[in-house]
Structures are given as structure tokens and as C-alpha cells.
PDB file of C-alpha atoms and ligand atoms in Angstrom:
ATOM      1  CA  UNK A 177     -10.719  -1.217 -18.339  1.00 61.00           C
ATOM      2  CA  UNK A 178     -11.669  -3.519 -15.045  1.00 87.00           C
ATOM      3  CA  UNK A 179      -8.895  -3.484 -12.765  1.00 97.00           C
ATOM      4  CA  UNK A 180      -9.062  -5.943  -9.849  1.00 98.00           C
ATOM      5  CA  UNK A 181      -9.523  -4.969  -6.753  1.00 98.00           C
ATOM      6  CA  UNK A 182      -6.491  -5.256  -3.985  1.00 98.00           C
ATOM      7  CA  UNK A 183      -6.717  -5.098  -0.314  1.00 98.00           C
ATOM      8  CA  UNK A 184      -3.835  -4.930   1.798  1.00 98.00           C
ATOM      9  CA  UNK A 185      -3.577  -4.959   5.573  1.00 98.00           C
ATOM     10  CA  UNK A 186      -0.435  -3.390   7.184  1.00 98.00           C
ATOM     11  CA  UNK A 187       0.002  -5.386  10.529  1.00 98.00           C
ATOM     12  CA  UNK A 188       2.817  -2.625  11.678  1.00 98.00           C
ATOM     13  CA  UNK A 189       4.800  -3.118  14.194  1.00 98.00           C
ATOM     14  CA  UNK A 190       2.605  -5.750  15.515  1.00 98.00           C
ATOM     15  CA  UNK A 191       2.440  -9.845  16.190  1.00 98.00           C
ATOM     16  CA  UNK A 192       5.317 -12.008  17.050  1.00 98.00           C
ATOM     17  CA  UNK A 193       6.221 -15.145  14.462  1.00 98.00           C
ATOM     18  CA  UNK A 194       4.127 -17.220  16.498  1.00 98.00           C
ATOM     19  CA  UNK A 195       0.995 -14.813  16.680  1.00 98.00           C
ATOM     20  CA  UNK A 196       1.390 -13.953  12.960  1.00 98.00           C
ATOM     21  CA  UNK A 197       1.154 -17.699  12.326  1.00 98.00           C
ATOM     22  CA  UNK A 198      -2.638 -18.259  14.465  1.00 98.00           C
ATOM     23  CA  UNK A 199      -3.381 -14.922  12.671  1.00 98.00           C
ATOM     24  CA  UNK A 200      -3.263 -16.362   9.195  1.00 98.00           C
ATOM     25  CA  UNK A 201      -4.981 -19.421  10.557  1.00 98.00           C
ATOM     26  CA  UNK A 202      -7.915 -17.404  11.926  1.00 98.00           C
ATOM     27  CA  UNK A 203      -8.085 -15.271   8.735  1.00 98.00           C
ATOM     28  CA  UNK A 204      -7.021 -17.998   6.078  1.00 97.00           C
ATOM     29  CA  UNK A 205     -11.005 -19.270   5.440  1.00 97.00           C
ATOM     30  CA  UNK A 206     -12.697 -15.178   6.444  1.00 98.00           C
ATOM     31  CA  UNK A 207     -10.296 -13.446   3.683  1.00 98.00           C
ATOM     32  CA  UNK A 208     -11.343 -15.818   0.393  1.00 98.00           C
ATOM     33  CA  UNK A 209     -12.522 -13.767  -2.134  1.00 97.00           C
ATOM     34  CA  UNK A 210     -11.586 -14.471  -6.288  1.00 96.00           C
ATOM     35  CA  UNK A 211     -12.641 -11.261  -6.977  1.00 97.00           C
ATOM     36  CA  UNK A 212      -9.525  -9.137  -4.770  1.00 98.00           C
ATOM     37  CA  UNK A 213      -6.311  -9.792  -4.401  1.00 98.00           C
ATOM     38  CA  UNK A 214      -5.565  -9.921  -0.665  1.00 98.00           C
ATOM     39  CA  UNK A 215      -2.030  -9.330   0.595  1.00 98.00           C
ATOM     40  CA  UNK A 216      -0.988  -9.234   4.235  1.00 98.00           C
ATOM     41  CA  UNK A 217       2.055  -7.272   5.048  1.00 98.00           C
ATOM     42  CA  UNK A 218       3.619  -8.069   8.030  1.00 98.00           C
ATOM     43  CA  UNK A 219       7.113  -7.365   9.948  1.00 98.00           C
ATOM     44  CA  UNK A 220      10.120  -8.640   8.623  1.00 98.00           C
ATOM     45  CA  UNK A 221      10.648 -10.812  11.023  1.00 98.00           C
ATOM     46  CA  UNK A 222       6.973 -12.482  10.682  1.00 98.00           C
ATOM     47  CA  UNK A 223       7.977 -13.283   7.105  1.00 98.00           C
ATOM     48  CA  UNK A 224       9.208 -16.161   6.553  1.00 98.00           C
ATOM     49  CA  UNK A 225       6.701 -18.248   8.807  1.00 98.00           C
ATOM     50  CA  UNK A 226       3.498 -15.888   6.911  1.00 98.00           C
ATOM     51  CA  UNK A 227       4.502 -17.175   4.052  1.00 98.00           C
ATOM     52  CA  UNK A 228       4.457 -20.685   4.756  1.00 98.00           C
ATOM     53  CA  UNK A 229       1.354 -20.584   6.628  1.00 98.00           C
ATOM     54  CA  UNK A 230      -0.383 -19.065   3.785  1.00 98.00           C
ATOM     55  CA  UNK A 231       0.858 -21.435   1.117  1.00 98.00           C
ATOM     56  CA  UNK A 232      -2.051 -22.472  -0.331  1.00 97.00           C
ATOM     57  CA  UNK A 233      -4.805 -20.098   0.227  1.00 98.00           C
ATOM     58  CA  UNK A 234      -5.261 -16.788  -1.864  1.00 98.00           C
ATOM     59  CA  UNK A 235      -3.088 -15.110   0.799  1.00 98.00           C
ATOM     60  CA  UNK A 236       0.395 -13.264  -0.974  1.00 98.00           C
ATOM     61  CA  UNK A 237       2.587 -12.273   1.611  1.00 98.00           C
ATOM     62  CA  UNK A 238       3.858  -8.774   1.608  1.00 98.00           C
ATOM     63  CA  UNK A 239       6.815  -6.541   3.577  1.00 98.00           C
ATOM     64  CA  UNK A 240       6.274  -2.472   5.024  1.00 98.00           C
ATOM     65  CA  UNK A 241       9.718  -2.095   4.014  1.00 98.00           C
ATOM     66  CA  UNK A 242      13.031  -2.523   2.026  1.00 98.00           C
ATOM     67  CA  UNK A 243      15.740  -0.515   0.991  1.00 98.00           C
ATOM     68  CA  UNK A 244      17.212   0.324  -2.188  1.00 98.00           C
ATOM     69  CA  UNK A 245      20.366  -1.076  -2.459  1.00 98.00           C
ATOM     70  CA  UNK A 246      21.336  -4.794  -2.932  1.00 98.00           C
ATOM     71  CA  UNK A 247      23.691  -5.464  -0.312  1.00 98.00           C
ATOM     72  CA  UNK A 248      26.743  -4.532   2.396  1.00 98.00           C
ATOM     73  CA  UNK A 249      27.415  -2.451   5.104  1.00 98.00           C
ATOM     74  CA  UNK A 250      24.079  -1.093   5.884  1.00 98.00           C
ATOM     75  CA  UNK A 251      23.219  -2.819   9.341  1.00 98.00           C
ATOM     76  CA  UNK A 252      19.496  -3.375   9.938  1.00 97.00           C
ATOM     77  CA  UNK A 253      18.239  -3.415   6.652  1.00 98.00           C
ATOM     78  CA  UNK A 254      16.515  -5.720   4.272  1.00 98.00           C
ATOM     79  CA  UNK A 255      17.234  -6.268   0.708  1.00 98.00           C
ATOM     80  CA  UNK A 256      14.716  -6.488  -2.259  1.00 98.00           C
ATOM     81  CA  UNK A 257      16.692 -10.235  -2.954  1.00 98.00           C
ATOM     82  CA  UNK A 258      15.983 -11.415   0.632  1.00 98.00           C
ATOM     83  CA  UNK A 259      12.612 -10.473   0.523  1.00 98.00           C
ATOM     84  CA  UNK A 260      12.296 -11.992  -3.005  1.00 98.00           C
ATOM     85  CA  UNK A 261      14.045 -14.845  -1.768  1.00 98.00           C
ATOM     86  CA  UNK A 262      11.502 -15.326   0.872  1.00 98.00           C
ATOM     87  CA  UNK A 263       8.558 -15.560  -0.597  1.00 98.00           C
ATOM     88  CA  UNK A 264       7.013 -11.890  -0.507  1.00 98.00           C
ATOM     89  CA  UNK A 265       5.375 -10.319  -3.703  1.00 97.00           C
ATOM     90  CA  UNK A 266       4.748  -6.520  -2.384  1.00 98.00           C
ATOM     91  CA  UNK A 267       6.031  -3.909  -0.499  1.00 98.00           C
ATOM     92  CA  UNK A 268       4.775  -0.903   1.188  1.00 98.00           C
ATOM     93  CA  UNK A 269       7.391   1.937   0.433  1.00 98.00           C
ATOM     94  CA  UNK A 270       6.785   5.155   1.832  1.00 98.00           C
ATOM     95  CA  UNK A 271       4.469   4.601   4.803  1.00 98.00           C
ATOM     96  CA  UNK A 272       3.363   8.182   6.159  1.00 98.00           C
ATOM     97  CA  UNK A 273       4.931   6.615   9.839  1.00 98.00           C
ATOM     98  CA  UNK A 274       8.355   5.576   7.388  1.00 98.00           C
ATOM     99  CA  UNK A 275       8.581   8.986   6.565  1.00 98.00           C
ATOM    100  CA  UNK A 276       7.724  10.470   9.864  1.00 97.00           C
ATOM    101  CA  UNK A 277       9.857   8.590  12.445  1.00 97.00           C
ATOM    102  CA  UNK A 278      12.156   6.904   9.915  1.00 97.00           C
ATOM    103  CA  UNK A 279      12.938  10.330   7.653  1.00 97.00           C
ATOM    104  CA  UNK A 280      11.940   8.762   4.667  1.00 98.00           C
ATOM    105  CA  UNK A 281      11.431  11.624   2.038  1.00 98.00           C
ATOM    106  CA  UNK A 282      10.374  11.555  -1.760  1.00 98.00           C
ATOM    107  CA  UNK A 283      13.649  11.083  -2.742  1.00 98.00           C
ATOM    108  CA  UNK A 284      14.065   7.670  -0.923  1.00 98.00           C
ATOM    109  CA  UNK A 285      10.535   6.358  -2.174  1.00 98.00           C
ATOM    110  CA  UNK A 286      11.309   6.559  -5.671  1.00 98.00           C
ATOM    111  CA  UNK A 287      14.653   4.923  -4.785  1.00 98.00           C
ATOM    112  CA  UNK A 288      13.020   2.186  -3.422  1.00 98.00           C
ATOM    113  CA  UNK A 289      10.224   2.028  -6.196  1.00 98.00           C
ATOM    114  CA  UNK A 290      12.902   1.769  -8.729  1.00 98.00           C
ATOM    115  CA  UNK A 291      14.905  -1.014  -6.638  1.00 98.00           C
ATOM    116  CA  UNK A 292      11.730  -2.936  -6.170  1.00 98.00           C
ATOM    117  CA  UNK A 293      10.378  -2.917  -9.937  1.00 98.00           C
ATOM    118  CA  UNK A 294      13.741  -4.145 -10.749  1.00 98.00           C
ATOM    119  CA  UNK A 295      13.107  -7.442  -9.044  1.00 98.00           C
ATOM    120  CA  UNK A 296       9.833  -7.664  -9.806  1.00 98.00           C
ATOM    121  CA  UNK A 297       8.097  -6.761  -6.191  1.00 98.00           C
ATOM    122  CA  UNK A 298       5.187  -4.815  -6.711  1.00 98.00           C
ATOM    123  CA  UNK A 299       5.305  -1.142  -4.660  1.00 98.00           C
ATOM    124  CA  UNK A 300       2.755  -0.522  -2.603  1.00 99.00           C
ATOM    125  CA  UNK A 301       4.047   3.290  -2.779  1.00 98.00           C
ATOM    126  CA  UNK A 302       1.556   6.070  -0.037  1.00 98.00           C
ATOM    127  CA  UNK A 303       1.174   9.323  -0.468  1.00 98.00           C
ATOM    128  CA  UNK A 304      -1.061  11.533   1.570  1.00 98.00           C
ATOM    129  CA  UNK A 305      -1.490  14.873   3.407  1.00 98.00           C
ATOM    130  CA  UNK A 306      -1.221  16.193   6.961  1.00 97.00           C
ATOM    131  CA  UNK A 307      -4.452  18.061   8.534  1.00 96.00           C
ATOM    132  CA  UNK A 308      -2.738  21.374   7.789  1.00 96.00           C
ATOM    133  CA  UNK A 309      -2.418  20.591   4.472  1.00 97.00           C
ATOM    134  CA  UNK A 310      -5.710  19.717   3.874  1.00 97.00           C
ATOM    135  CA  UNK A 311      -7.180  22.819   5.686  1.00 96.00           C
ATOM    136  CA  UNK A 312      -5.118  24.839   3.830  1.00 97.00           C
ATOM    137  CA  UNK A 313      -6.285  23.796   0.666  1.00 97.00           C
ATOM    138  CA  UNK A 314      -2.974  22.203  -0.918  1.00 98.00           C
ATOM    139  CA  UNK A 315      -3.962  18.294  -0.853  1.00 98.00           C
ATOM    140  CA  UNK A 316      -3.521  17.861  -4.623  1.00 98.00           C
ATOM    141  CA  UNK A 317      -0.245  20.290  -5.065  1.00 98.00           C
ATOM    142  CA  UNK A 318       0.592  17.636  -2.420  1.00 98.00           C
ATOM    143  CA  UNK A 319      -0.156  14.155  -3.637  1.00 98.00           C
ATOM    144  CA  UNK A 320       0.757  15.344  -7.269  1.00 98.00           C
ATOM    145  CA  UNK A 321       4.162  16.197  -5.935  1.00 98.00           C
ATOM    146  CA  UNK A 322       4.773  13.103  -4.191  1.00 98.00           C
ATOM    147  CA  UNK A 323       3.395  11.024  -6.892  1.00 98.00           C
ATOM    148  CA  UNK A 324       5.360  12.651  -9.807  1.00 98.00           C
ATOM    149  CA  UNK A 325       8.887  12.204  -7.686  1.00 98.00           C
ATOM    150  CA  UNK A 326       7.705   8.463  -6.486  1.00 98.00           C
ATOM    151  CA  UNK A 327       7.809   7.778 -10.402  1.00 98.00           C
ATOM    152  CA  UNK A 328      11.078   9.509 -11.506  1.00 98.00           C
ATOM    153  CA  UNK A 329      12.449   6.667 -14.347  1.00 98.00           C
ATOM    154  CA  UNK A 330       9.824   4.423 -13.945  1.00 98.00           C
ATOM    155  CA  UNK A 331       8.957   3.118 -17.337  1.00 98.00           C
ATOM    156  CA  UNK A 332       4.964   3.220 -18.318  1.00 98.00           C
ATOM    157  CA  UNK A 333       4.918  -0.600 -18.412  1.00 98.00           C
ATOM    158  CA  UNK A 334       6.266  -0.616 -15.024  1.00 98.00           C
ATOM    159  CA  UNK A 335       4.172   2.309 -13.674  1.00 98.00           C
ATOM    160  CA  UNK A 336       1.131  -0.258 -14.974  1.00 98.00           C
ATOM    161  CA  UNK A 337       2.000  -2.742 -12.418  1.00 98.00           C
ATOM    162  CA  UNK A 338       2.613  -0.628  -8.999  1.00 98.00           C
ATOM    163  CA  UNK A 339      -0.104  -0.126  -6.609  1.00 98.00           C
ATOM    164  CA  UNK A 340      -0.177   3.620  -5.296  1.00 99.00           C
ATOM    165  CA  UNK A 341      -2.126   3.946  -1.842  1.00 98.00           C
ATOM    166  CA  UNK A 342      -3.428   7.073  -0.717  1.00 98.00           C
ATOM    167  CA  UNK A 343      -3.785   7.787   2.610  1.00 98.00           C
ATOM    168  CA  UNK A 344      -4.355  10.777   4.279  1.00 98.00           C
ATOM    169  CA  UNK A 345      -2.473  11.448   7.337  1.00 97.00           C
ATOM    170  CA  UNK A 346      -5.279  12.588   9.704  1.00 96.00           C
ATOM    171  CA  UNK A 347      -7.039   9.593   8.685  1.00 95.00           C
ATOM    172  CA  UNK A 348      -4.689   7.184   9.551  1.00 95.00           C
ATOM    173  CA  UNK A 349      -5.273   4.776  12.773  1.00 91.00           C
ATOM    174  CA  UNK A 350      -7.132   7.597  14.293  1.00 92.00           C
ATOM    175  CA  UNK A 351     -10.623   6.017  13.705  1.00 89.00           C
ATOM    176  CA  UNK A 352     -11.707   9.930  11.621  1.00 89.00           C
ATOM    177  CA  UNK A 353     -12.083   7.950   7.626  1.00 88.00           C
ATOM    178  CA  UNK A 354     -11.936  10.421   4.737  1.00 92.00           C
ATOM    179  CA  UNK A 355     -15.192  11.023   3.306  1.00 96.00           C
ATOM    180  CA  UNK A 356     -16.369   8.889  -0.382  1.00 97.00           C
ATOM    181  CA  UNK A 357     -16.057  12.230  -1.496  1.00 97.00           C
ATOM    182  CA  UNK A 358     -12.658  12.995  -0.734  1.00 98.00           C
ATOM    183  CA  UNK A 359     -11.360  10.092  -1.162  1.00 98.00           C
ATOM    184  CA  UNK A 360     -12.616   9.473  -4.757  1.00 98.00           C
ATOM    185  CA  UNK A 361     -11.388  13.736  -5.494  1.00 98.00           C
ATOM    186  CA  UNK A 362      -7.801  12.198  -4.648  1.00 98.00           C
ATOM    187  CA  UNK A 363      -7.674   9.291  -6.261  1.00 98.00           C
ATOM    188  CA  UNK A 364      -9.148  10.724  -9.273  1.00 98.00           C
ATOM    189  CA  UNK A 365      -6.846  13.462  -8.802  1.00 98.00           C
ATOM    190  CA  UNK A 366      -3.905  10.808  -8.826  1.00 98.00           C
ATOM    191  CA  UNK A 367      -5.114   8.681 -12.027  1.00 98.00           C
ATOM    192  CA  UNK A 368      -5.385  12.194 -14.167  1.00 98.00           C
ATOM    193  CA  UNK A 369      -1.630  12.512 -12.798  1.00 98.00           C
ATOM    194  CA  UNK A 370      -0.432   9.571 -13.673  1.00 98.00           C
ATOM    195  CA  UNK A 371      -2.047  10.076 -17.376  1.00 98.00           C
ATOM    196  CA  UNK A 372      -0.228  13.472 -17.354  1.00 98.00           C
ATOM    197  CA  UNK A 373       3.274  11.593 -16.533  1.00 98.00           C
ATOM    198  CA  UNK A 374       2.531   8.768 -18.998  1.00 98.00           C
ATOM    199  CA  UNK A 375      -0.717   7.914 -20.905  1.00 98.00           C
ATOM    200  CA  UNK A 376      -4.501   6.954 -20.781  1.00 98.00           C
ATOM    201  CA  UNK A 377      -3.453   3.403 -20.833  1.00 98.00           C
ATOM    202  CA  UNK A 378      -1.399   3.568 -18.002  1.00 98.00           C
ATOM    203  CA  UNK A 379      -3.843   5.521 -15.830  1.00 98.00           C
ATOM    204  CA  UNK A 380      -6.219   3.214 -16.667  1.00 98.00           C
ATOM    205  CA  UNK A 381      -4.583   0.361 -15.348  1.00 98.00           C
ATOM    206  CA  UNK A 382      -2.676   1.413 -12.378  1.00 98.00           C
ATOM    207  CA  UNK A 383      -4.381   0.538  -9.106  1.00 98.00           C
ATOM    208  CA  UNK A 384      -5.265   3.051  -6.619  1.00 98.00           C
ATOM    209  CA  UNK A 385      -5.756   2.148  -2.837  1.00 98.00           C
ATOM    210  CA  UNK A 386      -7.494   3.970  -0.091  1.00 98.00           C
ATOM    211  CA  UNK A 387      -6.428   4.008   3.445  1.00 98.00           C
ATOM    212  CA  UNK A 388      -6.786   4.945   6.719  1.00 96.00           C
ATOM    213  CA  UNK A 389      -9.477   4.038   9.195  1.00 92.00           C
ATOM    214  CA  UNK A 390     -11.091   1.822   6.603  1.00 96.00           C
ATOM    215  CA  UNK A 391     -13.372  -1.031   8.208  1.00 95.00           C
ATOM    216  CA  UNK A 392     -15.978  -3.236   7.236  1.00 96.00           C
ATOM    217  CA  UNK A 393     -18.597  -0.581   7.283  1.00 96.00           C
ATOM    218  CA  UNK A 394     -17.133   2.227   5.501  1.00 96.00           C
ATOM    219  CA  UNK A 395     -15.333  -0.138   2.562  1.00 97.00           C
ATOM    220  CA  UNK A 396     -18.074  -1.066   0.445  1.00 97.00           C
ATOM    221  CA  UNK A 397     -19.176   2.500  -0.318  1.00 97.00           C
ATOM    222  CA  UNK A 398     -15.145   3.706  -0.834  1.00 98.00           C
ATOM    223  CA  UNK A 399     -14.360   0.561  -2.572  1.00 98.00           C
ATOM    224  CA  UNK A 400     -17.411   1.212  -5.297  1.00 97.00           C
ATOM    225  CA  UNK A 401     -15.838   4.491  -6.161  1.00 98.00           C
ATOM    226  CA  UNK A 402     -14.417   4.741 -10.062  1.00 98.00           C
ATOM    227  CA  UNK A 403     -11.188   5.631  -9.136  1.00 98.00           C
ATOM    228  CA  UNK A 404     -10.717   3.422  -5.968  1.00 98.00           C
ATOM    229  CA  UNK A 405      -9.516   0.068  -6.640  1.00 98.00           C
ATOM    230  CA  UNK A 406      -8.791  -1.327  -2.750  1.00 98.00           C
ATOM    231  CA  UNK A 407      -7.701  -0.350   0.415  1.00 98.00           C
ATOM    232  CA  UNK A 408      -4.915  -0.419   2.302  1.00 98.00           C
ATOM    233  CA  UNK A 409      -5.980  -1.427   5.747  1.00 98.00           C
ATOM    234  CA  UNK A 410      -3.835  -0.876   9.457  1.00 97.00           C
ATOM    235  CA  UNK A 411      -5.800  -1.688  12.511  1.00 96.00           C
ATOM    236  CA  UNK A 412      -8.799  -3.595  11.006  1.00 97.00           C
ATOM    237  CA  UNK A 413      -6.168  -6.138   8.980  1.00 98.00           C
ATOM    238  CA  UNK A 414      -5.393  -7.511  12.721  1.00 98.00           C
ATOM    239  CA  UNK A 415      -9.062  -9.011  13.492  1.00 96.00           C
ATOM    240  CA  UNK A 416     -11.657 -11.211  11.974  1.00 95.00           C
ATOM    241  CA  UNK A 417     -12.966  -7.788  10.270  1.00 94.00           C
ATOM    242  CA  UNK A 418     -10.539  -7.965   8.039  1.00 98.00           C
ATOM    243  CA  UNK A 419     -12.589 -10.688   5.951  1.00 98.00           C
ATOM    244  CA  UNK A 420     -15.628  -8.842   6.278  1.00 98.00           C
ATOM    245  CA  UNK A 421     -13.761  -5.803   4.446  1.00 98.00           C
ATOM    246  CA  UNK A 422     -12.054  -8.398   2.248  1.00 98.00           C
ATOM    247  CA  UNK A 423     -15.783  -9.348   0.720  1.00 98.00           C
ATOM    248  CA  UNK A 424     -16.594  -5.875   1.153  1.00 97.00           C
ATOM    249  CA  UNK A 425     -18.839  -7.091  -2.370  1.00 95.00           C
ATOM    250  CA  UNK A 426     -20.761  -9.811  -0.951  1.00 92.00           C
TER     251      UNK A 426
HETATM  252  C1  PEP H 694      -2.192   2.127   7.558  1.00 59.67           C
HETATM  253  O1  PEP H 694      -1.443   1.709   8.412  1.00 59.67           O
HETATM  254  O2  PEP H 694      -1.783   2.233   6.419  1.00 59.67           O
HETATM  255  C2  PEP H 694      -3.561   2.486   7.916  1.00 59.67           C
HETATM  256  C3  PEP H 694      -4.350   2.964   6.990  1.00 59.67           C
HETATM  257  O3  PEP H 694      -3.933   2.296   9.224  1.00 59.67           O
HETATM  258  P1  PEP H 694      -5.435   2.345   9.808  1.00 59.67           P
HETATM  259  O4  PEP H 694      -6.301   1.515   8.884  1.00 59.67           O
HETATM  260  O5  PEP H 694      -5.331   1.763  11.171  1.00 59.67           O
HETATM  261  O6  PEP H 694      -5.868   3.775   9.813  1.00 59.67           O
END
């Protein structure tokens, strides 16, 4: 089973409407590539303009964030029908820094997972371990864990289409990139997981990211791993590097 490759970049809390705009302008002709899908995620508020300055190219626009119900009294938040509304195809749900500084826990990822399948928005759902974790030897208790709540009453056909990023914490905007090694033990770790919770088929065709750290010299070794299908990229998705990582096969 080929699966295509995806690479995202998560712009964070970063770029104004205006900058996001000359940002898909500088990237639009550095991030062609047939053989990945590229997605940008971007701010909320960065939306609306991202996605019609990337009408066109082989840019989808994506969100870091929704929640899980549909509508009301829940000031500050963004439905999955607005987002669906506006364009956007994917969403990061679960974001280490969501569940760090925004309580986000296992629980309200598979919320979310569920909400977003329902209206068709591909999950971009993260996992990943702390430092301590790793050093104490529990990264795939870990990820397992996460992974088999994230998928509480999702279907197989719908576990086939959601993207599931690992990222280890440590690794994440701090420049330190996980080994080929590790990386490739999670991810591998994650597909046998997701055979356990469905099927062959469906761990076959579920797309694993990588992230944290990743840049244009450290993604074509991680990207040619059997088990890693992308990346999911923070820092790096800001700049002309971006393109270099997004023809990481070239
Ligand atoms: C991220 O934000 O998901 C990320 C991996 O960031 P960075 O690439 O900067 O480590």
C-alpha cells in the first residue's frame, strides 16, 4: 500500500491576515510538489484570506483548532461548520501546547476527532511524550494510550482517512529532532496500534506524521522511513525552507 505523503506546517500563534497573505505568495511557487499533499495551518483569524490566496495552487488550507460542539454559548470558539464553511480541509486537534496551556486532555481530542470526521475535516490528531517520559522508558505505554482514547467510536473507514502526527514533546520548537531511529520505533509503534484497534487495512492506510524540529536537512532521511508518511512542521513552515522540506524528494 503507497500512501501519499503529507506535510503540514503549523504557523502557531504567528502572522497577521496581511502577513499570512505575502506568506502564501512567497511560498505559493517553493511548496509545488504532486507527489505530497501540502497543507498550511494557520490562526483562525488568518483563515479566510489563506484560503483565498491559495486558491489555485496545491495549497489546502488548514486550522490548529476547533471544538466539538456545533454551536451556542461557548464564547471564543470555532465551530467545525465555520471552518467548513470557510474553506479549510484539516485540523490539528490535540497540539502538545493545546493540551499544555489550553488543558486539552485525551478526552477532549477524541471529542473533537469525532466532531471533525462528522463533517468531513480531516484530524490532524498529536500525540507525543515529555522528556521524563522518554527517559523513563514509557514512550509507547504513552502514545498507545493517547492513540487508543483519540479513536474511541471512530469507525475503521474513518480511522483510514485521519492523519495522526507524532511529536515528541522535547522535540518540539526546541531545535533537539528525534533521531530516524526513534522516530520510525514510534510510528511503527503507532501503525501496529492502530492494526490492534482495527485491521491490517486500516494500518496500512492511515498516515503517520513526524514532528518537531523537522527542517530541510533532517526531512529527507525521516520522511524515507516505512512508517513515516510526512511531517508536521512549526518553525520551518514560516520561511522559504518550508519548500525545500516540501520536495524533501527532489
Ligand atoms: C509543531 O508546532 O508542531 C512543531 C513540530 O514545531 P517545530 O517544528 O517548530 O518543532
Amino acid at each position: 500500500m503507497s500512501r501519499k505523503k503529507i506535510i503540514a506546517g503549523n504557523w502557531k500563534m504567528n502572522m497577521t491576515p496581511s502577513e499570512a497573505v505575502k506568506l502564501i505568495e512567497t511560498l505559493k511557487p517553493l511548496v509545488k510538489n504532486e507527489e505530497v499533499d501540502v497543507v498550511f495551518c494557520v490562526p483562525a483569524i488568518d483563515i479566510i484570506p489563506a484560503v483565498e490566496a491559495a486558491k489555485g495552487t496545491n495549497i489546502c488550507i488548514g486550522a490548529e483548532n476547533m471544538y466539538f460542539e456545533e454551536k451556542g454559548a461557548y464564547t471564543g470558539e470555532i465551530s467545525p461548520g465555520m471552518l467548513v464553511d470557510a474553506g479549510v480541509k484539516y485540523v490539528i486537534i490535540g497540539h502538545s501546547e493545546r493540551r499544555e496551556y489550553f488543558a486539552e486532555t485525551d478526552e477532549t481530542v477524541n471529542k473533537k476527532v469525532l466532531k471533525a470526521l462528522e463533517h468531513n475535516l480531516t484530524p490532524i490528531i498529536c500525540c507525543g511524550e515529555s522528556l521524563t517520559q522518554r527517559e523513563q522508558g514509557i514512550t509507547i505505554d504513552w502514545i498507545r494510550q493517547q492513540i487508543k482514547i483519540a479513536f474511541l467510536n471512530v469507525t475503521a473507514d474513518q480511522a483510514k482517512t485521519t492523519v495522526i502526527a507524532y511529536e515528541p514533546i522535547w522535540a518540539i520548537g526546541t531545535g533537539k529532532v528525534a533521531t530516524t531511529e526513534q522516530a520510525q520505533e514510534v510510528c511503527g509503534a503507532i501503525r501496529a496500534c492502530i492494526g490492534e484497534i482495527y485491521d491490517q487495512a486500516t494500518a496500512a492506510a492511515i498516515r503517520i506524521q513526524y514532528g518537531g524540529s523537522v527542517s530541510a536537512s533532517s526531512a529527507p532521511e525521516l520522511f524515507a522511513q516505512p512508517d513515516i508518511d510526512g511531517g508536521l512542521v512549526g518553525g520551518a513552515s514560516l520561511k522559504p525552507d518550508f519548500g525545500a522540506i516540501v520536495n524533501y524528494n527532489k
